[in-house]
Coordinates of C-alpha atoms and ligand atoms in Angstrom, one line a residue:
M105 CA 334.8 -16.0 83.7
Y106 CA 337.0 -14.5 81.0
A107 CA 339.9 -14.3 83.6
L108 CA 339.7 -18.0 84.1
F109 CA 339.5 -18.7 80.4
F110 CA 342.4 -16.4 79.8
R111 CA 344.5 -18.2 82.4
L112 CA 343.6 -21.7 81.2
V113 CA 343.6 -21.2 77.4
F114 CA 345.1 -18.0 76.1
R115 CA 348.0 -17.7 78.5
R116 CA 349.2 -21.1 77.6
M117 CA 349.3 -20.2 74.0
D118 CA 351.8 -18.1 72.1
A119 CA 350.4 -14.5 72.3
E120 CA 350.1 -14.0 68.6
K121 CA 348.4 -17.3 68.0
A122 CA 345.9 -16.5 70.8
H123 CA 345.3 -13.2 69.1
H124 CA 344.5 -14.9 65.8
L125 CA 342.3 -17.4 67.5
A126 CA 340.2 -14.8 69.3
F127 CA 340.2 -12.7 66.1
R128 CA 338.8 -15.7 64.1
W129 CA 336.0 -16.2 66.7
I130 CA 335.0 -12.6 66.6
R131 CA 334.9 -12.6 62.8
L132 CA 332.9 -15.8 62.7
A133 CA 330.4 -14.6 65.2
A134 CA 329.9 -11.4 63.3
R135 CA 329.0 -13.4 60.2
V136 CA 326.1 -15.3 61.8
P137 CA 323.1 -12.9 61.9
V138 CA 321.3 -14.3 64.9
L139 CA 324.5 -14.6 66.9
R140 CA 325.8 -11.2 66.1
T141 CA 322.5 -9.5 67.0
F142 CA 322.4 -11.4 70.3
L143 CA 326.1 -10.5 71.0
A144 CA 325.7 -6.9 70.1
A145 CA 322.6 -6.6 72.4
A146 CA 324.5 -8.3 75.2
L147 CA 327.9 -6.7 74.8
A148 CA 327.2 -3.3 73.3
P149 CA 324.2 -1.7 75.1
R150 CA 323.8 1.9 74.0
Y151 CA 323.7 4.9 76.4
A152 CA 322.1 8.0 75.0
E153 CA 324.1 10.2 77.3
L154 CA 327.4 8.9 75.9
R155 CA 326.6 9.8 72.2
T156 CA 329.6 11.6 71.0
Q157 CA 330.2 14.1 68.3
A158 CA 333.9 14.2 67.3
L159 CA 335.8 15.1 64.1
G160 CA 332.4 16.0 62.6
L161 CA 331.2 12.4 63.1
R162 CA 328.6 10.9 65.3
M163 CA 329.5 7.9 67.4
H164 CA 327.4 6.0 70.0
G165 CA 330.2 6.4 72.6
P166 CA 333.6 7.9 73.0
F167 CA 335.5 4.6 73.5
G168 CA 337.0 2.9 70.5
L169 CA 339.6 0.3 69.4
A170 CA 343.1 1.5 68.9
A171 CA 345.1 0.7 65.8
G172 CA 347.0 -2.5 65.4
F173 CA 344.3 -5.0 66.4
D174 CA 342.5 -5.0 63.0
K175 CA 345.4 -4.1 60.8
N176 CA 343.8 -5.3 57.6
A177 CA 340.2 -4.2 58.1
V178 CA 338.8 -7.7 58.2
A179 CA 336.8 -7.5 61.5
I180 CA 335.2 -4.0 61.6
D181 CA 331.7 -5.3 62.2
G182 CA 333.0 -7.8 64.7
M183 CA 334.6 -5.1 66.8
A184 CA 331.6 -2.9 66.5
M185 CA 329.5 -5.9 67.7
L186 CA 331.7 -6.1 70.8
G187 CA 330.8 -2.4 71.6
F188 CA 333.7 -0.3 70.4
G189 CA 332.3 3.1 69.4
H190 CA 334.9 3.4 66.6
V191 CA 337.4 1.1 65.0
E192 CA 340.8 2.3 63.9
I193 CA 342.2 -0.1 61.3
G194 CA 345.9 -0.3 60.3
T195 CA 348.6 0.6 60.4
V196 CA 348.4 0.1 56.7
T197 CA 351.5 0.7 54.5
A198 CA 351.7 1.4 50.8
Q199 CA 353.4 -1.9 50.1
A200 CA 352.2 -5.2 51.7
Q201 CA 354.8 -6.5 54.2
P202 CA 355.2 -9.5 56.5
G203 CA 356.4 -7.5 59.5
N204 CA 359.3 -8.7 61.8
P205 CA 360.2 -12.4 62.3
K206 CA 358.2 -14.2 65.0
K207 CA 358.2 -14.3 67.9
R208 CA 357.2 -10.6 68.1
L209 CA 354.5 -10.3 70.7
F210 CA 355.0 -10.9 74.4
R211 CA 352.7 -10.8 77.4
L212 CA 353.9 -9.2 80.6
V213 CA 351.1 -10.5 82.7
R214 CA 352.4 -9.2 86.0
D215 CA 352.5 -5.7 84.5
R216 CA 349.2 -6.0 82.7
A217 CA 351.2 -5.1 79.6
L218 CA 352.4 -6.3 76.2
I219 CA 355.6 -5.8 74.3
N220 CA 355.3 -6.0 70.5
R221 CA 357.6 -5.6 67.6
M222 CA 355.1 -6.6 64.9
G223 CA 356.6 -4.2 62.4
F224 CA 353.5 -3.2 60.5
N225 CA 352.6 -6.6 59.2
N226 CA 349.8 -5.8 56.8
D227 CA 348.3 -6.6 53.3
G228 CA 349.2 -3.2 51.9
S229 CA 347.0 -0.2 51.1
A230 CA 345.8 -1.5 47.7
A231 CA 344.4 -4.7 49.2
V232 CA 343.0 -3.0 52.2
A233 CA 341.3 -0.3 50.0
A234 CA 339.7 -3.1 47.9
R235 CA 338.5 -4.8 51.1
L236 CA 337.0 -1.5 52.5
G237 CA 335.4 -0.8 49.1
A238 CA 333.7 -4.2 49.0
R239 CA 332.6 -4.0 52.6
R240 CA 328.9 -4.3 53.3
E241 CA 328.4 -2.6 56.6
V242 CA 326.4 -4.6 59.2
F243 CA 326.9 -2.4 62.2
R244 CA 327.1 1.4 61.7
T245 CA 330.4 2.4 63.1
T246 CA 333.1 5.0 62.6
V247 CA 336.2 3.6 60.8
G248 CA 339.5 5.3 61.2
V249 CA 342.3 4.5 58.8
N250 CA 345.8 4.6 60.2
I251 CA 348.7 4.7 57.7
G252 CA 352.4 4.3 58.1
K253 CA 355.6 4.0 56.1
T254 CA 356.6 0.8 54.2
K255 CA 359.7 -0.5 55.9
V256 CA 361.9 -0.8 52.7
V257 CA 361.1 2.7 51.6
P258 CA 363.9 5.1 52.7
E259 CA 363.1 7.9 55.1
Q260 CA 363.6 10.5 52.4
D261 CA 360.8 8.9 50.3
A262 CA 358.4 8.6 53.2
V263 CA 356.1 11.4 52.0
A264 CA 355.4 9.7 48.6
D265 CA 354.7 6.4 50.5
Y266 CA 352.1 8.0 52.8
V267 CA 350.6 9.9 49.8
T268 CA 350.1 6.6 47.9
S269 CA 348.3 5.1 50.8
T270 CA 346.2 8.3 51.3
E271 CA 345.2 8.2 47.6
R272 CA 344.0 4.6 48.0
L273 CA 342.4 4.8 51.4
A274 CA 341.1 8.3 52.2
R275 CA 337.8 7.8 50.5
Y276 CA 337.0 4.9 52.8
A277 CA 338.2 6.7 56.0
D278 CA 335.8 8.4 58.3
Y279 CA 339.1 9.8 59.7
L280 CA 342.7 9.3 58.6
V281 CA 345.7 9.0 60.9
V282 CA 349.3 9.6 60.1
N283 CA 351.2 7.2 62.3
V284 CA 354.8 8.4 62.9
S285 CA 355.2 6.9 66.3
S286 CA 355.6 3.1 66.1
P287 CA 359.0 2.1 67.5
N288 CA 359.2 -1.0 65.2
T289 CA 359.9 0.6 61.8
P290 CA 363.5 2.0 61.8
G291 CA 363.6 5.8 61.5
L292 CA 359.8 6.2 61.6
R293 CA 359.8 8.2 64.8
N294 CA 362.2 10.8 63.2
L295 CA 359.2 11.9 61.2
Q296 CA 357.8 13.4 64.4
A297 CA 360.3 16.2 64.2
T298 CA 358.4 19.3 62.9
E299 CA 360.8 19.8 59.9
A300 CA 359.8 16.3 58.7
L301 CA 356.2 16.3 60.0
R302 CA 355.1 19.6 58.4
P303 CA 355.7 18.5 54.8
L304 CA 354.4 15.0 55.5
L305 CA 351.1 16.2 57.0
A306 CA 350.7 18.9 54.3
A307 CA 351.2 16.3 51.5
V308 CA 348.7 13.9 53.1
R309 CA 346.2 16.7 53.5
E310 CA 346.6 17.7 49.9
A311 CA 346.3 14.1 48.7
A312 CA 343.1 13.5 50.8
D313 CA 341.5 16.7 49.5
R314 CA 342.4 15.8 45.9
T315 CA 341.0 12.3 46.1
V316 CA 338.0 12.9 48.2
T317 CA 336.1 15.9 46.9
D318 CA 332.6 15.5 48.4
R319 CA 333.7 15.9 52.1
R320 CA 336.7 16.9 54.1
V321 CA 338.4 13.8 55.6
P322 CA 339.5 14.6 59.2
L323 CA 343.3 14.2 59.5
L324 CA 345.0 13.2 62.8
V325 CA 348.6 12.4 63.8
K326 CA 349.5 9.7 66.3
I327 CA 352.5 10.5 68.5
A328 CA 354.8 8.6 70.8
P329 CA 354.9 8.9 74.6
D330 CA 358.7 9.1 74.4
L331 CA 358.8 12.6 72.9
A332 CA 360.4 15.2 75.1
D333 CA 357.9 17.7 76.5
E334 CA 359.1 20.4 74.1
D335 CA 358.5 18.1 71.2
V336 CA 355.0 17.4 72.3
D337 CA 354.4 21.2 72.4
A338 CA 356.0 21.5 68.9
V339 CA 353.5 18.9 67.5
A340 CA 350.6 20.7 69.2
D341 CA 351.7 24.0 67.7
L342 CA 352.1 22.4 64.3
A343 CA 348.6 20.9 64.5
L344 CA 347.3 24.4 65.1
E345 CA 349.4 25.9 62.3
L346 CA 348.2 23.2 59.8
G347 CA 344.6 23.1 60.9
L348 CA 345.0 19.4 61.8
D349 CA 341.8 17.8 63.1
G350 CA 343.3 15.7 65.9
I351 CA 346.2 14.2 67.8
I352 CA 346.2 10.7 69.1
A353 CA 348.3 10.4 72.3
T354 CA 349.9 7.9 72.6
N355 CA 351.5 5.0 70.8
T356 CA 353.6 2.4 72.7
T357 CA 356.8 3.3 74.6
I358 CA 360.4 2.1 74.3
G359 CA 360.7 2.8 78.0
R360 CA 360.9 0.0 80.5
A361 CA 360.8 1.8 83.8
G362 CA 359.0 0.2 86.8
L363 CA 358.3 -3.2 85.3
R364 CA 357.9 -6.3 87.6
S365 CA 357.9 -9.1 85.0
D366 CA 360.7 -11.4 84.3
P367 CA 363.7 -9.4 83.1
A368 CA 364.1 -11.9 80.2
L369 CA 360.7 -10.6 79.0
T370 CA 361.1 -7.0 79.7
A371 CA 364.4 -7.0 77.8
E372 CA 362.5 -7.9 74.5
T373 CA 362.8 -5.1 71.9
G374 CA 359.6 -3.4 70.9
G375 CA 356.9 -1.1 72.1
L376 CA 355.5 -1.5 75.6
S377 CA 351.7 -1.0 76.0
G378 CA 349.2 -1.4 78.8
A379 CA 349.2 -0.3 82.4
P380 CA 352.9 0.9 82.6
L381 CA 352.1 3.4 79.9
K382 CA 349.1 5.0 81.7
S383 CA 350.7 7.9 83.5
R384 CA 352.9 9.1 80.7
S385 CA 350.1 8.9 78.1
L386 CA 347.9 10.9 80.5
E387 CA 350.6 13.4 81.0
V388 CA 351.1 13.9 77.2
L389 CA 347.4 14.3 76.8
R390 CA 347.3 17.0 79.5
R391 CA 350.2 18.8 77.9
L392 CA 348.5 18.8 74.5
Y393 CA 345.2 20.0 75.9
A394 CA 346.9 22.9 77.7
R395 CA 348.3 23.9 74.4
V396 CA 345.4 23.3 71.9
G397 CA 342.3 23.3 74.2
D398 CA 339.2 22.6 72.1
R399 CA 340.8 23.7 68.8
V400 CA 342.1 20.2 68.1
T401 CA 340.3 16.9 68.9
L402 CA 342.4 14.8 71.2
V403 CA 342.3 11.1 71.4
G404 CA 343.6 9.5 74.7
V405 CA 345.2 6.1 74.4
G406 CA 347.7 4.2 76.4
G407 CA 347.1 2.1 79.5
V408 CA 343.3 2.7 79.6
E409 CA 342.1 -0.3 81.7
D410 CA 338.7 0.6 83.0
A411 CA 336.0 3.2 83.1
E412 CA 337.8 5.3 85.6
D413 CA 340.9 5.6 83.3
A414 CA 338.7 6.5 80.4
W415 CA 336.9 9.1 82.5
Q416 CA 340.3 10.6 83.6
R417 CA 341.3 10.9 79.9
I418 CA 338.1 12.8 79.1
L419 CA 338.5 15.1 82.1
A420 CA 342.1 15.7 80.9
G421 CA 341.0 16.7 77.4
A422 CA 340.2 13.7 75.3
T423 CA 337.1 13.7 73.3
L424 CA 337.7 10.1 72.2
V425 CA 339.4 7.3 74.2
Q426 CA 340.9 4.1 72.8
G427 CA 342.2 0.9 74.1
Y428 CA 344.0 -2.3 73.0
T429 CA 346.1 -4.1 75.6
A430 CA 343.4 -4.2 78.3
F431 CA 341.0 -5.8 75.8
I432 CA 343.5 -8.8 75.7
Y433 CA 343.5 -9.1 79.5
R434 CA 339.8 -8.3 80.2
G435 CA 338.0 -9.8 77.3
P436 CA 334.7 -9.3 75.5
F437 CA 332.8 -7.7 78.4
W438 CA 335.3 -4.9 78.7
M439 CA 333.8 -2.4 76.4
R440 CA 330.4 -2.8 78.0
A441 CA 331.9 -2.2 81.4
V442 CA 333.8 0.9 80.2
H443 CA 330.7 2.5 78.7
K444 CA 328.5 1.6 81.7
G445 CA 331.1 3.0 84.1
L446 CA 331.4 6.2 82.0
A447 CA 327.7 6.7 82.0
A448 CA 327.6 6.3 85.8
R449 CA 330.5 8.8 86.2
L450 CA 328.9 11.3 84.0
A451 CA 325.6 11.0 86.0
A452 CA 327.4 11.5 89.3
S453 CA 329.5 14.5 87.9
P454 CA 328.5 18.1 87.7
Y455 CA 328.6 18.0 83.9
A456 CA 325.4 17.9 81.9
T457 CA 327.0 16.3 78.9
L458 CA 330.1 14.3 78.1
A459 CA 331.3 17.2 75.9
D460 CA 331.1 19.5 79.0
A461 CA 333.4 17.1 80.8
V462 CA 336.1 17.1 78.1
G463 CA 339.1 18.9 79.5
A464 CA 337.3 20.0 82.7
D465 CA 340.2 19.0 85.0
S466 CA 342.8 20.7 82.8
R467 CA 340.7 23.8 82.7
K468 CA 340.4 23.8 86.5
V469 CA 344.2 23.7 86.8
T470 CA 344.7 26.6 84.5
S471 CA 341.9 28.8 85.8
Ligands
LIG1349 C1 350.3 -5.8 69.3 C2 350.1 -4.4 69.1 C3 350.2 -3.9 67.8 C4 350.0 -2.5 67.6 N1 350.0 -2.0 66.3 C5 349.8 -0.7 66.1 C6 349.8 -0.2 64.7 O1 349.9 -1.0 63.8 N2 349.6 1.1 64.6 C7 349.5 2.0 65.6 O2 349.3 3.2 65.4 N3 349.5 1.5 66.9 C8 349.7 0.2 67.1 N4 349.7 -0.2 68.4 C9 349.6 0.7 69.5 C10 348.1 0.9 70.0 O3 347.3 1.4 69.0 C11 348.1 1.8 71.3 O4 348.5 3.1 70.9 C12 349.0 1.3 72.4 O5 349.0 -0.1 72.5 C13 348.6 1.9 73.7 O6 347.3 1.6 74.1 P1 347.0 0.4 75.1 O7 347.9 0.6 76.3 O8 345.6 0.5 75.4 O9 347.4 -0.9 74.4 C14 349.8 -1.6 68.7 C15 349.8 -2.1 70.0 C16 349.9 -3.5 70.2 C17 349.8 -4.0 71.6

């Protein structure tokens, strides 16, 4: 049904306009008590066997919404209503910014992919902090807060920019993500080099500890799939060295290999997400798990389209899995299908719990 709706309505609209329309419906539905209760029951059934403990937090399932969909934290309950086990808001920057000029989001339908060069359009960390502070939670869910660098701030001042956002947002974050991997902010990905990343992560850690004294806010870093393998290893080693809580692998890619869509579309500048990202994201995840094992929580994202993809990420070492692009293509029943399929795979597997399945394939390879 959604496929037909997508073809007849969303596909004919500009991609960003379609996003805003769907977003508005989700937010509206979440505001009407009877409707949201009905939708949550229909779209987000709970499976006891999928309950997940990660980053010291309890979630009803391992599958959550990747950053970029709810940049300004305006639809957390709506996304929880649709069945996401956690919602990562952002990327939020210290200063509000409009992002890149439109048009900046493109559908590559034949590739089940998107290209975006949104450029961190967001209300800024002061406004988002105020919104999170005023939020009255309807559905209990885990809220990750993803922060990035303000575009006009020069690279050498990046640390202070991230620290400002940390000071404003850490208290509202169940976990905090340092995003250094979007291709749409010039120079941002240079911060993935360990010489730049070490002081950045240390400063954010310090700022989080200074501003939130009643608990330890888990800190993660989100990396690009375009890192060379040695650089992936270097981030893994740095995570161990700094006692980082997690790594999110991966963001979008600047690569364009193997696409079938119209070359005029594939030539658009920006980050490519969806199906074409699947194999590299999985590869990066495997590489990380081989290096850090269970010592750092891994979050698998990039080209996850169905329960089988999510299951493969778990077997490869992901405790949590996220998605974005497939949600656009598959619609509101997608999260239910992923959770149902995961429960079925777990039941058919030799593993007693989901936690036992995490990294099982990678462990087999190395043993
Ligand atoms: C339109 C769009 C905007 C995005 N914005 C962000 C962002 O602000 N911060 C971020 O960390 N990732 C962002 N991402 C990347 C996603 O969080 C995710 O890492 C990536 O899309 C791969 O997952 P997918 O293949 O399931 O979409 C964005 C992705 C898309 C498609």
